[in-house]
Short mmCIF file of C-alpha atoms in Angstrom, two decimals:
data_model
loop_
_atom_site.label_atom_id
_atom_site.label_comp_id
_atom_site.label_asym_id
_atom_site.label_seq_id
_atom_site.Cartn_x
_atom_site.Cartn_y
_atom_site.Cartn_z
CA UNK A 111 0.03 -0.02 -0.04
CA UNK A 112 1.28 3.44 -1.03
CA UNK A 113 1.40 5.90 2.02
CA UNK A 114 3.06 9.00 0.51
CA UNK A 115 0.33 11.56 0.14
CA UNK A 116 0.06 13.21 -3.22
CA UNK A 117 2.60 10.91 -5.05
CA UNK A 118 0.99 9.10 -8.14
CA UNK A 119 2.02 5.56 -9.42
CA UNK A 120 5.02 5.69 -11.92
CA UNK A 121 2.58 4.99 -14.82
CA UNK A 122 1.05 8.34 -14.25
CA UNK A 123 4.10 10.36 -15.33
CA UNK A 124 2.07 12.55 -17.56
CA UNK A 125 -0.81 13.14 -15.01
CA UNK A 126 -0.46 16.89 -15.69
CA UNK A 127 -3.07 16.26 -18.42
CA UNK A 128 -5.64 15.44 -15.73
CA UNK A 129 -8.02 17.94 -14.27
CA UNK A 130 -6.61 20.12 -11.42
CA UNK A 131 -9.15 18.85 -9.10
CA UNK A 132 -7.57 15.37 -9.21
CA UNK A 133 -4.14 16.57 -8.06
CA UNK A 134 -2.73 16.95 -4.65
CA UNK A 135 -0.15 19.83 -4.28
CA UNK A 136 2.61 18.90 -1.76
CA UNK A 137 3.33 21.35 1.04
CA UNK A 138 6.87 20.14 1.88
CA UNK A 139 9.90 18.84 0.18
CA UNK A 140 9.50 15.47 1.74
CA UNK A 141 6.06 15.10 0.26
CA UNK A 142 7.31 16.17 -3.19
CA UNK A 143 10.71 14.47 -3.35
CA UNK A 144 10.42 11.02 -5.20
CA UNK A 145 7.54 12.21 -7.30
CA UNK A 146 8.73 12.36 -10.94
CA UNK A 147 6.52 15.26 -11.74
CA UNK A 148 7.63 17.46 -8.76
CA UNK A 149 11.20 16.27 -9.08
CA UNK A 150 11.22 17.50 -12.69
CA UNK A 151 9.73 20.82 -11.60
CA UNK A 152 12.42 21.29 -9.03
CA UNK A 153 15.17 20.38 -11.30
CA UNK A 154 13.87 22.89 -13.80
CA UNK A 155 13.89 25.54 -11.13
CA UNK A 156 17.51 24.58 -10.17
CA UNK A 157 18.49 24.73 -13.85
CA UNK A 158 17.08 28.28 -14.10
CA UNK A 159 18.78 29.49 -11.02
CA UNK A 160 22.13 28.05 -12.21
CA UNK A 161 21.71 29.50 -15.74
CA UNK A 162 21.02 32.89 -14.18
CA UNK A 163 24.10 32.68 -12.01
CA UNK A 164 21.87 33.37 -8.82
CA UNK A 165 24.52 32.14 -6.48
CA UNK A 166 27.99 30.65 -5.90
CA UNK A 167 28.55 27.73 -3.61
CA UNK A 168 31.31 28.82 -1.18
CA UNK A 169 32.96 27.48 2.03
CA UNK A 170 31.27 28.62 5.19
CA UNK A 171 33.37 31.31 6.78
CA UNK A 172 34.59 31.29 10.29
CA UNK A 173 33.18 32.99 12.10
CA UNK A 174 30.09 32.46 9.84
CA UNK A 175 27.98 35.55 9.05
CA UNK A 176 24.17 34.99 9.47
CA UNK A 177 22.52 32.87 6.81
CA UNK A 178 19.02 32.55 5.49
CA UNK A 179 17.03 29.50 5.03
CA UNK A 180 14.85 28.46 2.16
CA UNK A 181 11.97 26.32 1.28
CA UNK A 182 10.12 24.83 -1.73
CA UNK A 183 6.56 26.21 -2.61
CA UNK A 184 4.64 24.00 -5.08
CA UNK A 185 1.62 25.16 -7.23
CA UNK A 186 -0.31 23.98 -10.28
CA UNK A 187 -0.63 26.51 -13.01
CA UNK A 188 -4.03 26.28 -14.81
CA UNK A 189 -5.09 27.69 -18.15
CA UNK A 190 -8.26 29.86 -18.48
CA UNK A 191 -10.38 26.75 -19.30
CA UNK A 192 -9.39 25.02 -16.01
CA UNK A 193 -6.90 22.60 -17.54
CA UNK A 194 -3.48 22.07 -16.11
CA UNK A 195 -0.76 23.96 -17.95
CA UNK A 196 2.32 22.88 -15.84
CA UNK A 197 3.50 21.97 -12.39
CA UNK A 198 5.57 24.66 -10.76
CA UNK A 199 8.16 24.30 -7.95
CA UNK A 200 9.67 27.58 -6.72
CA UNK A 201 12.52 28.07 -4.22
CA UNK A 202 11.66 30.74 -1.79
CA UNK A 203 14.03 32.38 0.64
CA UNK A 204 12.82 32.71 4.34
CA UNK A 205 12.97 36.50 4.17
CA UNK A 206 11.20 37.02 7.48
CA UNK A 207 14.55 36.19 9.02
CA UNK A 208 16.23 39.15 7.25
CA UNK A 209 17.31 42.08 9.28
CA UNK A 210 16.66 45.60 8.10
CA UNK A 211 19.83 47.63 7.45
CA UNK A 212 21.85 44.48 7.23
CA UNK A 213 20.31 42.18 4.76
CA UNK A 214 18.05 44.73 2.97
CA UNK A 215 17.14 48.49 2.88
CA UNK A 216 14.50 49.65 0.52
CA UNK A 217 11.80 47.27 -0.54
CA UNK A 218 9.04 49.14 -2.43
CA UNK A 219 8.38 48.47 -6.13
CA UNK A 220 5.55 49.94 -8.10
CA UNK A 221 2.82 47.81 -9.95
CA UNK A 222 0.09 48.96 -12.10
CA UNK A 223 -3.04 50.17 -10.48
CA UNK A 224 -6.52 48.80 -11.78
CA UNK A 225 -7.49 52.35 -12.88
CA UNK A 226 -4.56 52.31 -15.27
CA UNK A 227 -5.30 49.03 -16.69
CA UNK A 228 -8.89 50.14 -17.28
CA UNK A 229 -7.62 53.36 -18.78
CA UNK A 230 -5.23 51.41 -21.25
CA UNK A 231 -8.13 49.08 -22.30
CA UNK A 232 -10.41 52.05 -22.87
CA UNK A 233 -7.87 53.90 -24.99
CA UNK A 234 -7.04 50.67 -26.98
CA UNK A 235 -10.70 50.11 -27.66
CA UNK A 236 -11.30 53.57 -28.68
CA UNK A 237 -8.18 54.08 -30.93
CA UNK A 238 -8.39 50.45 -32.22
CA UNK A 239 -4.91 49.70 -30.84
CA UNK A 240 -3.57 46.06 -30.61
CA UNK A 241 -2.94 44.67 -27.06
CA UNK A 242 -0.11 42.13 -26.59
CA UNK A 243 0.89 40.42 -23.45
CA UNK A 244 4.28 39.20 -22.22
CA UNK A 245 5.32 37.08 -19.22
CA UNK A 246 8.81 37.06 -17.63
CA UNK A 247 9.74 33.60 -16.44
CA UNK A 248 11.51 33.66 -12.97
CA UNK A 249 11.25 37.47 -13.02
CA UNK A 250 12.70 38.11 -9.43
CA UNK A 251 15.70 36.11 -10.26
CA UNK A 252 16.99 38.80 -12.62
CA UNK A 253 17.40 41.37 -9.97
CA UNK A 254 20.91 42.33 -8.88
CA UNK A 255 21.74 42.33 -5.14
CA UNK A 256 23.56 45.11 -3.54
CA UNK A 257 23.71 43.46 -0.14
CA UNK A 258 25.94 40.42 0.84
CA UNK A 259 23.52 37.50 1.55
CA UNK A 260 24.22 33.86 2.25
CA UNK A 261 21.61 31.09 2.17
CA UNK A 262 21.82 27.56 3.30
CA UNK A 263 22.03 24.93 0.62
CA UNK A 264 18.44 24.39 -0.49
CA UNK A 265 16.69 21.09 0.04
CA UNK A 266 17.51 18.77 -2.86
CA UNK A 267 20.52 20.59 -4.15
CA UNK A 268 23.45 18.31 -4.71
CA UNK A 269 26.18 20.71 -5.90
CA UNK A 270 28.91 21.14 -3.44
CA UNK A 271 29.36 19.79 0.14
CA UNK A 272 26.80 19.73 2.93
CA UNK A 273 28.96 22.22 5.04
CA UNK A 274 28.89 24.85 2.23
CA UNK A 275 26.54 27.75 1.73
CA UNK A 276 25.36 29.70 -1.24
CA UNK A 277 26.44 33.33 -1.89
CA UNK A 278 23.60 35.24 -3.51
CA UNK A 279 24.41 37.46 -6.64
CA UNK A 280 20.79 37.84 -7.77
CA UNK A 281 17.63 38.26 -6.01
CA UNK A 282 15.59 35.25 -4.98
CA UNK A 283 11.75 34.88 -4.40
CA UNK A 284 11.05 35.44 -0.58
CA UNK A 285 13.76 38.15 -0.06
CA UNK A 286 12.29 41.43 1.13
CA UNK A 287 14.12 43.42 -1.58
CA UNK A 288 13.43 40.93 -4.32
CA UNK A 289 10.61 42.99 -5.93
CA UNK A 290 12.56 46.23 -5.83
CA UNK A 291 15.62 44.55 -7.31
CA UNK A 292 13.75 43.13 -10.20
CA UNK A 293 12.01 46.48 -10.96
CA UNK A 294 15.37 48.20 -10.90
CA UNK A 295 16.72 45.73 -13.38
CA UNK A 296 13.66 46.09 -15.64
CA UNK A 297 13.75 49.82 -15.43
CA UNK A 298 17.36 50.00 -16.53
CA UNK A 299 16.72 47.67 -19.46
CA UNK A 300 13.53 49.44 -20.67
CA UNK A 301 15.25 52.87 -20.45
CA UNK A 302 18.17 51.36 -22.57
CA UNK A 303 15.52 50.52 -25.16
CA UNK A 304 14.53 54.21 -25.42
CA UNK A 305 11.38 54.05 -23.26
CA UNK A 306 10.73 56.73 -20.58
CA UNK A 307 8.97 56.16 -17.23
CA UNK A 308 5.65 58.12 -16.81
CA UNK A 309 5.79 60.92 -14.36
CA UNK A 310 2.05 60.19 -13.71
CA UNK A 311 2.57 56.60 -12.73
CA UNK A 312 5.95 54.61 -12.42
CA UNK A 313 4.37 51.35 -13.79
CA UNK A 314 3.80 53.05 -17.11
CA UNK A 315 6.42 53.35 -19.88
CA UNK A 316 6.25 55.07 -23.21
CA UNK A 317 8.23 55.68 -26.34
CA UNK A 318 7.29 58.43 -28.78
CA UNK A 319 8.98 58.55 -32.19
CA UNK A 320 8.17 60.05 -35.50
CA UNK A 321 6.91 56.72 -36.53
CA UNK A 322 4.35 56.45 -33.63
CA UNK A 323 3.75 55.62 -29.93
CA UNK A 324 4.51 52.39 -28.01
CA UNK A 325 3.17 51.98 -24.41
CA UNK A 326 4.05 49.25 -21.92
CA UNK A 327 2.26 48.75 -18.70
CA UNK A 328 4.24 46.78 -16.03
CA UNK A 329 2.85 44.47 -13.24
CA UNK A 330 5.52 42.28 -11.62
CA UNK A 331 6.24 39.65 -14.24
CA UNK A 332 3.31 40.47 -16.53
CA UNK A 333 3.36 43.31 -19.19
CA UNK A 334 0.78 44.72 -21.52
CA UNK A 335 2.07 46.43 -24.74
CA UNK A 336 -0.05 48.61 -27.05
CA UNK A 337 0.38 51.62 -29.19
CA UNK A 338 0.24 52.94 -32.80
CA UNK A 339 3.58 51.61 -34.12
CA UNK A 340 3.44 47.95 -34.72
CA UNK A 341 7.19 47.76 -35.70
CA UNK A 342 8.11 49.44 -32.53
CA UNK A 343 5.98 46.80 -30.54
CA UNK A 344 7.89 44.14 -32.27
CA UNK A 345 11.29 45.67 -31.64
CA UNK A 346 10.45 46.13 -27.94
CA UNK A 347 9.51 42.29 -27.63
CA UNK A 348 12.78 41.49 -29.28
CA UNK A 349 14.93 43.76 -26.96
CA UNK A 350 13.09 42.33 -23.80
CA UNK A 351 13.66 38.80 -25.01
CA UNK A 352 17.45 39.42 -25.39
CA UNK A 353 17.64 40.67 -21.73
CA UNK A 354 15.15 38.22 -20.03
CA UNK A 355 13.40 34.90 -20.57
CA UNK A 356 10.27 36.15 -22.05
CA UNK A 357 7.16 34.25 -23.05
CA UNK A 358 5.12 36.05 -25.69
CA UNK A 359 1.48 35.34 -24.83
CA UNK A 360 0.24 36.89 -28.06
CA UNK A 361 -2.89 38.99 -27.97
CA UNK A 362 -4.20 39.94 -24.48
CA UNK A 363 -6.84 37.63 -23.32
CA UNK A 364 -6.23 36.87 -19.63
CA UNK A 365 -4.42 39.30 -17.41
CA UNK A 366 -4.44 39.60 -13.44
CA UNK A 367 -7.58 37.47 -13.35
CA UNK A 368 -9.37 39.65 -16.00
CA UNK A 369 -10.71 37.72 -19.00
CA UNK A 370 -10.44 40.24 -21.86
CA UNK A 371 -13.03 39.78 -24.91
CA UNK A 372 -12.82 42.00 -27.86
CA UNK A 373 -15.00 42.57 -30.97
CA UNK A 374 -16.23 45.50 -33.15
CA UNK A 375 -18.16 46.84 -30.14
CA UNK A 376 -15.13 47.36 -28.06
CA UNK A 377 -13.32 45.56 -25.27
CA UNK A 378 -15.05 43.77 -22.48
CA UNK A 379 -13.04 42.65 -19.28
CA UNK A 380 -14.81 40.27 -16.99
CA UNK A 381 -13.85 37.91 -14.16
CA UNK A 382 -15.93 34.85 -14.73
CA UNK A 383 -13.30 32.23 -13.78
CA UNK A 384 -12.47 34.36 -10.69
CA UNK A 385 -16.03 34.42 -9.56
CA UNK A 386 -16.61 30.76 -10.27
CA UNK A 387 -13.65 29.79 -8.29
CA UNK A 388 -14.65 32.14 -5.44
CA UNK A 389 -18.08 30.40 -5.40
CA UNK A 390 -16.57 26.97 -5.53
CA UNK A 391 -14.07 27.47 -2.72
CA UNK A 392 -16.98 28.59 -0.45
CA UNK A 393 -19.61 26.09 -1.59
CA UNK A 394 -21.74 28.60 -3.34
CA UNK A 395 -21.70 27.00 -6.80
CA UNK A 396 -25.34 25.81 -6.42
CA UNK A 397 -26.96 28.65 -4.40
CA UNK A 398 -29.96 30.48 -5.34
CA UNK A 399 -29.15 33.67 -7.31
CA UNK A 400 -30.65 36.97 -6.21
CA UNK A 401 -31.11 40.14 -8.43
CA UNK A 402 -29.33 42.79 -6.22
CA UNK A 403 -26.05 42.59 -4.10
CA UNK A 404 -27.73 44.16 -0.93
CA UNK A 405 -31.10 44.47 0.55
CA UNK A 406 -32.59 48.07 0.25
CA UNK A 407 -32.30 50.15 3.47
CA UNK A 408 -30.10 47.60 5.21
CA UNK A 409 -27.81 49.17 7.60
CA UNK A 410 -25.00 47.18 9.13
CA UNK A 411 -23.26 48.12 12.36
CA UNK A 412 -20.20 46.90 14.39
CA UNK A 413 -22.38 45.23 16.86
CA UNK A 414 -24.93 43.41 14.49
CA UNK A 415 -25.18 40.40 16.62
CA UNK A 416 -22.59 38.27 18.57
CA UNK A 417 -19.03 38.15 17.38
CA UNK A 418 -18.03 35.13 15.06
CA UNK A 419 -15.69 32.67 16.69
CA UNK A 420 -13.65 32.45 13.56
CA UNK A 421 -13.79 35.42 11.08
CA UNK A 422 -11.09 33.94 8.55
CA UNK A 423 -13.58 32.84 6.03
CA UNK A 424 -15.42 36.22 6.26
CA UNK A 425 -11.98 38.14 5.61
CA UNK A 426 -11.13 35.71 2.80
CA UNK A 427 -14.37 36.29 1.06
CA UNK A 428 -14.33 40.12 1.47
CA UNK A 429 -10.78 40.21 0.37
CA UNK A 430 -11.62 38.46 -2.89
CA UNK A 431 -14.62 40.61 -3.41
CA UNK A 432 -12.44 43.77 -3.08
CA UNK A 433 -10.32 42.66 -5.98
CA UNK A 434 -13.40 41.63 -7.95
CA UNK A 435 -14.72 45.23 -7.79
CA UNK A 436 -12.14 46.06 -10.40
CA UNK A 437 -14.47 45.06 -13.13
CA UNK A 438 -17.72 45.18 -11.16
CA UNK A 439 -18.71 48.57 -10.06
CA UNK A 440 -22.25 47.22 -9.28
CA UNK A 441 -20.80 45.53 -6.07
CA UNK A 442 -18.61 48.48 -5.12
CA UNK A 443 -20.89 49.95 -2.52
CA UNK A 444 -21.80 46.83 -0.66
CA UNK A 445 -18.13 45.52 -0.60
CA UNK A 446 -17.13 48.88 0.90
CA UNK A 447 -19.81 48.21 3.66
CA UNK A 448 -18.83 44.78 4.44
CA UNK A 449 -15.15 45.46 4.32
CA UNK A 450 -15.41 47.76 7.43
CA UNK A 451 -16.14 44.75 9.70
CA UNK A 452 -13.19 42.47 8.84
CA UNK A 453 -11.45 43.01 12.08
CA UNK A 454 -14.30 41.76 14.27
CA UNK A 455 -17.16 40.34 12.04
CA UNK A 456 -20.46 39.64 13.69
CA UNK A 457 -23.17 37.06 12.83
CA UNK A 458 -25.12 39.49 10.71
CA UNK A 459 -22.14 40.36 8.50
CA UNK A 460 -21.71 37.06 6.75
CA UNK A 461 -25.38 36.98 5.69
CA UNK A 462 -24.73 40.25 3.76
CA UNK A 463 -21.61 38.72 2.18
CA UNK A 464 -23.50 35.55 1.28
CA UNK A 465 -26.07 37.69 -0.65
CA UNK A 466 -23.33 39.24 -2.61
CA UNK A 467 -22.10 35.62 -3.59
CA UNK A 468 -25.69 34.76 -4.55
CA UNK A 469 -25.84 37.87 -6.66
CA UNK A 470 -22.58 37.08 -8.38
CA UNK A 471 -23.76 33.51 -9.07
CA UNK A 472 -26.52 35.10 -11.25
CA UNK A 473 -24.25 37.54 -12.88
CA UNK A 474 -21.16 35.36 -13.66
CA UNK A 475 -20.68 36.70 -17.18
CA UNK A 476 -21.00 40.46 -16.48
CA UNK A 477 -18.21 42.75 -17.17
CA UNK A 478 -17.72 46.52 -17.94
CA UNK A 479 -17.61 47.51 -21.70
CA UNK A 480 -15.10 49.78 -23.14
CA UNK A 481 -16.73 50.92 -26.41
CA UNK A 482 -14.81 51.35 -29.62
CA UNK A 483 -16.92 54.35 -30.82
CA UNK A 484 -17.27 57.45 -28.65
CA UNK A 485 -15.58 60.83 -28.35
CA UNK A 486 -12.52 61.03 -26.17
CA UNK A 487 -13.62 63.28 -23.60
CA UNK A 488 -13.20 63.17 -19.87
CA UNK A 489 -15.94 63.90 -17.30
CA UNK A 490 -16.97 62.71 -13.82
CA UNK A 491 -19.94 62.17 -11.60
CA UNK A 492 -19.88 62.74 -7.73
CA UNK A 493 -22.30 61.88 -5.02
CA UNK A 494 -22.36 61.14 -1.29
CA UNK A 495 -24.55 59.40 1.30
CA UNK A 496 -24.85 61.77 4.29
CA UNK A 497 -24.11 60.30 7.61
CA UNK A 498 -24.63 56.88 6.22
CA UNK A 499 -22.47 55.09 8.76
CA UNK A 500 -24.50 54.36 11.83
CA UNK A 501 -21.28 53.72 13.97
CA UNK A 502 -19.49 56.99 13.19
CA UNK A 503 -22.11 59.05 11.43
CA UNK A 504 -19.59 59.80 8.74
CA UNK A 505 -20.75 60.13 5.09
CA UNK A 506 -19.65 57.95 2.22
CA UNK A 507 -18.20 59.51 -0.85
CA UNK A 508 -18.97 57.88 -4.26
CA UNK A 509 -17.70 58.95 -7.68
CA UNK A 510 -16.69 57.75 -11.10
CA UNK A 511 -14.79 59.17 -13.98
CA UNK A 512 -15.85 58.51 -17.66
CA UNK A 513 -13.58 58.59 -20.62
CA UNK A 514 -15.78 58.71 -23.79
CA UNK A 515 -18.55 56.28 -22.85
CA UNK A 516 -16.14 54.01 -20.82
CA UNK A 517 -15.85 54.28 -17.03
CA UNK A 518 -12.30 54.01 -16.16
CA UNK A 519 -12.00 54.96 -12.47
CA UNK A 520 -14.38 54.86 -9.56
CA UNK A 521 -14.22 55.08 -5.76
CA UNK A 522 -16.36 54.44 -2.72
CA UNK A 523 -14.98 55.47 0.54
CA UNK A 524 -16.14 56.67 3.92
CA UNK A 525 -15.03 60.07 4.50
CA UNK A 526 -12.23 60.89 6.89
CA UNK A 527 -14.09 63.61 8.84
CA UNK A 528 -17.60 64.17 10.07
CA UNK A 529 -19.78 66.35 7.84
CA UNK A 530 -22.30 68.90 9.36
CA UNK A 531 -24.65 68.76 6.38
CA UNK A 532 -25.30 66.92 3.19
CA UNK A 533 -24.03 69.85 1.28
CA UNK A 534 -20.65 69.60 3.01
CA UNK A 535 -20.55 65.83 2.35
CA UNK A 536 -21.12 66.41 -1.36
CA UNK A 537 -18.52 69.18 -1.37
CA UNK A 538 -15.85 66.78 0.05
CA UNK A 539 -16.70 64.15 -2.55
CA UNK A 540 -16.36 66.72 -5.27
CA UNK A 541 -12.89 67.57 -4.04
CA UNK A 542 -11.89 63.91 -4.07
CA UNK A 543 -13.01 63.37 -7.61
CA UNK A 544 -11.41 66.70 -8.69
CA UNK A 545 -8.05 65.22 -7.88
CA UNK A 546 -8.74 62.10 -9.70
CA UNK A 547 -9.96 63.76 -12.96
CA UNK A 548 -6.88 65.99 -13.09
CA UNK A 549 -4.52 63.02 -12.65
CA UNK A 550 -6.32 60.95 -15.25
CA UNK A 551 -6.05 63.87 -17.60
CA UNK A 552 -2.42 63.94 -17.26
CA UNK A 553 -2.23 60.07 -17.54
CA UNK A 554 -4.17 60.20 -20.88
CA UNK A 555 -1.49 62.55 -22.26
CA UNK A 556 1.06 59.61 -21.87
CA UNK A 557 -1.27 57.85 -24.41
CA UNK A 558 -1.11 60.86 -26.80
CA UNK A 559 -4.70 61.91 -25.83
CA UNK A 560 -5.47 65.44 -24.93
CA UNK A 561 -8.62 66.37 -23.05
CA UNK A 562 -9.10 70.11 -23.27
CA UNK A 563 -10.48 72.10 -20.35
CA UNK A 564 -12.95 72.50 -18.93
CA UNK A 565 -13.65 69.02 -17.73
CA UNK A 566 -17.25 68.30 -16.70
CA UNK A 567 -18.10 67.29 -13.12
CA UNK A 568 -21.76 66.48 -12.53
CA UNK A 569 -23.35 66.86 -9.22
CA UNK A 570 -26.91 66.67 -7.89
CA UNK A 571 -26.50 69.05 -5.18
CA UNK A 572 -26.98 72.73 -6.10
CA UNK A 573 -25.69 73.98 -2.64
CA UNK A 574 -22.34 72.22 -3.02
CA UNK A 575 -22.07 73.82 -6.46
CA UNK A 576 -22.71 77.23 -5.05
CA UNK A 577 -20.07 76.70 -2.45
CA UNK A 578 -17.46 75.65 -5.04
CA UNK A 579 -18.20 78.57 -7.33
CA UNK A 580 -19.03 81.40 -4.81
CA UNK A 581 -16.36 82.56 -2.35
CA UNK A 582 -18.89 84.84 -0.73
CA UNK A 583 -20.24 81.83 1.22
CA UNK A 584 -17.34 81.81 3.58
CA UNK A 585 -19.44 81.51 6.85
CA UNK A 586 -20.66 78.10 5.59
CA UNK A 587 -17.30 76.63 4.89
CA UNK A 588 -14.86 78.07 7.46
CA UNK A 589 -14.89 74.84 9.42
CA UNK A 590 -13.80 72.81 6.31
CA UNK A 591 -10.05 71.95 5.98
CA UNK A 592 -8.17 74.01 3.40
CA UNK A 593 -7.32 70.95 1.29
CA UNK A 594 -10.92 70.30 0.66
CA UNK A 595 -11.29 73.66 -1.13
CA UNK A 596 -9.00 72.32 -3.90
CA UNK A 597 -12.21 71.91 -6.00
CA UNK A 598 -12.66 75.79 -5.88
CA UNK A 599 -9.29 76.30 -7.39
CA UNK A 600 -10.11 73.90 -10.22
CA UNK A 601 -13.29 75.77 -10.90
CA UNK A 602 -11.74 79.09 -10.69
CA UNK A 603 -8.84 78.31 -13.21
CA UNK A 604 -11.23 76.79 -15.67
CA UNK A 605 -10.02 73.14 -15.24
CA UNK A 606 -13.39 71.93 -14.20
CA UNK A 607 -16.89 73.11 -14.81
CA UNK A 608 -19.71 72.02 -12.60
CA UNK A 609 -22.93 70.82 -13.81
CA UNK A 610 -26.19 70.03 -11.85
CA UNK A 611 -28.02 66.91 -13.04
CA UNK A 612 -31.15 65.26 -11.68
CA UNK A 613 -30.66 62.52 -8.95
CA UNK A 614 -32.47 60.18 -11.31
CA UNK A 615 -29.45 60.35 -13.75
CA UNK A 616 -26.81 60.38 -11.11
CA UNK A 617 -24.72 57.23 -11.88
CA UNK A 618 -22.49 57.77 -8.89
CA UNK A 619 -25.56 57.05 -6.72
CA UNK A 620 -24.67 53.24 -7.28
CA UNK A 621 -21.56 53.80 -5.08
CA UNK A 622 -23.32 55.20 -2.13
CA UNK A 623 -26.37 53.02 -1.35
CA UNK A 624 -28.39 50.02 -2.19
CA UNK A 625 -31.24 50.08 -4.64
CA UNK A 626 -34.31 48.02 -5.87
CA UNK A 627 -33.73 45.71 -8.75
CA UNK A 628 -35.01 48.19 -11.50
CA UNK A 629 -32.94 51.13 -10.20
CA UNK A 630 -29.91 48.95 -9.74
CA UNK A 631 -29.78 47.72 -13.17
CA UNK A 632 -30.70 51.05 -14.70
CA UNK A 633 -27.68 52.54 -13.19
CA UNK A 634 -25.55 49.53 -13.95
CA UNK A 635 -26.52 49.70 -17.56
CA UNK A 636 -25.45 53.32 -17.63
CA UNK A 637 -22.12 52.26 -16.24
CA UNK A 638 -21.61 50.08 -19.34
CA UNK A 639 -22.19 46.73 -17.54
CA UNK A 640 -22.72 44.12 -20.18
CA UNK A 641 -23.08 40.39 -20.23
CA UNK A 642 -20.49 38.53 -22.22
CA UNK A 643 -22.87 36.44 -24.12
CA UNK A 644 -24.75 39.57 -25.27
CA UNK A 645 -21.39 41.13 -26.10
CA UNK A 646 -20.33 38.21 -28.21
CA UNK A 647 -16.87 38.16 -29.85
CA UNK A 648 -13.74 36.43 -28.87
CA UNK A 649 -10.53 37.22 -27.17
#
């Protein structure tokens, strides 16, 4: 009888062709060692490390400086359709044993924000630009280390003697400075290829020539390339392939959990697989769907029932929902509400979360459309829910920014300060979106798109508009912090023009409260939420 967990019989050497659900991922080197599939994966990792000259095996010094341990992490990489692509074994340094100032210093490395990803997709749809995706294999191993770091010989490594250690020359997964070292390496390489880092976001790189524009968006080991100059895109790919082990994934179809479909109507990113996996992981794949993510007039509080004994599942679901809201503005408000109780969830809070899952079960294929035909203008909508939080009586800001007909940025956040009136709450929300729309205007200039002033900001509160445009009303605003009056400056210098619209047409309403089914989907339709099956088209 076989007793080693997760080790298949020898005749199953090619069991990677089976469904992922039939496989057991080992958690320790002892479980994986002896399995031909995982041994092969570990040998591939060692080969990559040696080819990259990641370390040198040296004698242990006397006295020996502090060394860092390492461990294996195993995973099964799956394709979009759920089939197994490959088994991956990654050697990870035990970075939690590193000492600041000795083994590492700076650790921060920029990655693309979701608002920039959406902006790139919206621009590519509108301008009919191609979208290409690249993946860097073993990205962190390319970073050069400035510190002197020794690690113990990894489990399964047969080069050298047992009493020797490895002196690192390149970064290793798990090191605290690994992401920063890799970004610095990538930055130096991309600048040598003639690209400039955007002043508006460090994850964006552009190259402007007489022949056209090429844009690259960077997210750890994934990159998206677009632009007007196809030859320049090809040259960029060739240059990166010479510097790194690059896998060209072709036309963008699956990026950061986003499934990207494209046809003549435009580009529609959705997260069907992400939602399905979330439902499956928490046994909601067969639940009864509902038509809205939250009951109307439901108000949750910190003490909504007794405390949960174990809130880990609640935190796990809410964390996943926060990421899901990158393409689902229809759940933005309710996710903001339930995320406030992650520290100490009560019995009523999971009920609200479960309703979101039931709503998602009925809207698996919904995504947000970036149309291919519209005018490249920039405008925004702002709203607030006055004193909506029953625990703090603070208001919630909700706003969204529209590029053409596509919504590229939105936010839903409880305000930092208590507002004395609904007008003040609206005024604070206007100031927040004012900063965002000015930044997005600069960001679009990196894509070669100019949005002339004044930019439109639509609000359904006439009193807030009067305060922003009339300095005579000082007595009504002297208690408001100076930075909130930023919106006044934008109006005065002509950057933004304020418009009043009827509450019924205020799309930002969806970010501040729950609605009935008809109202919810009316606003969702205005926010360009579409079903993939109705959208049609392929990747």
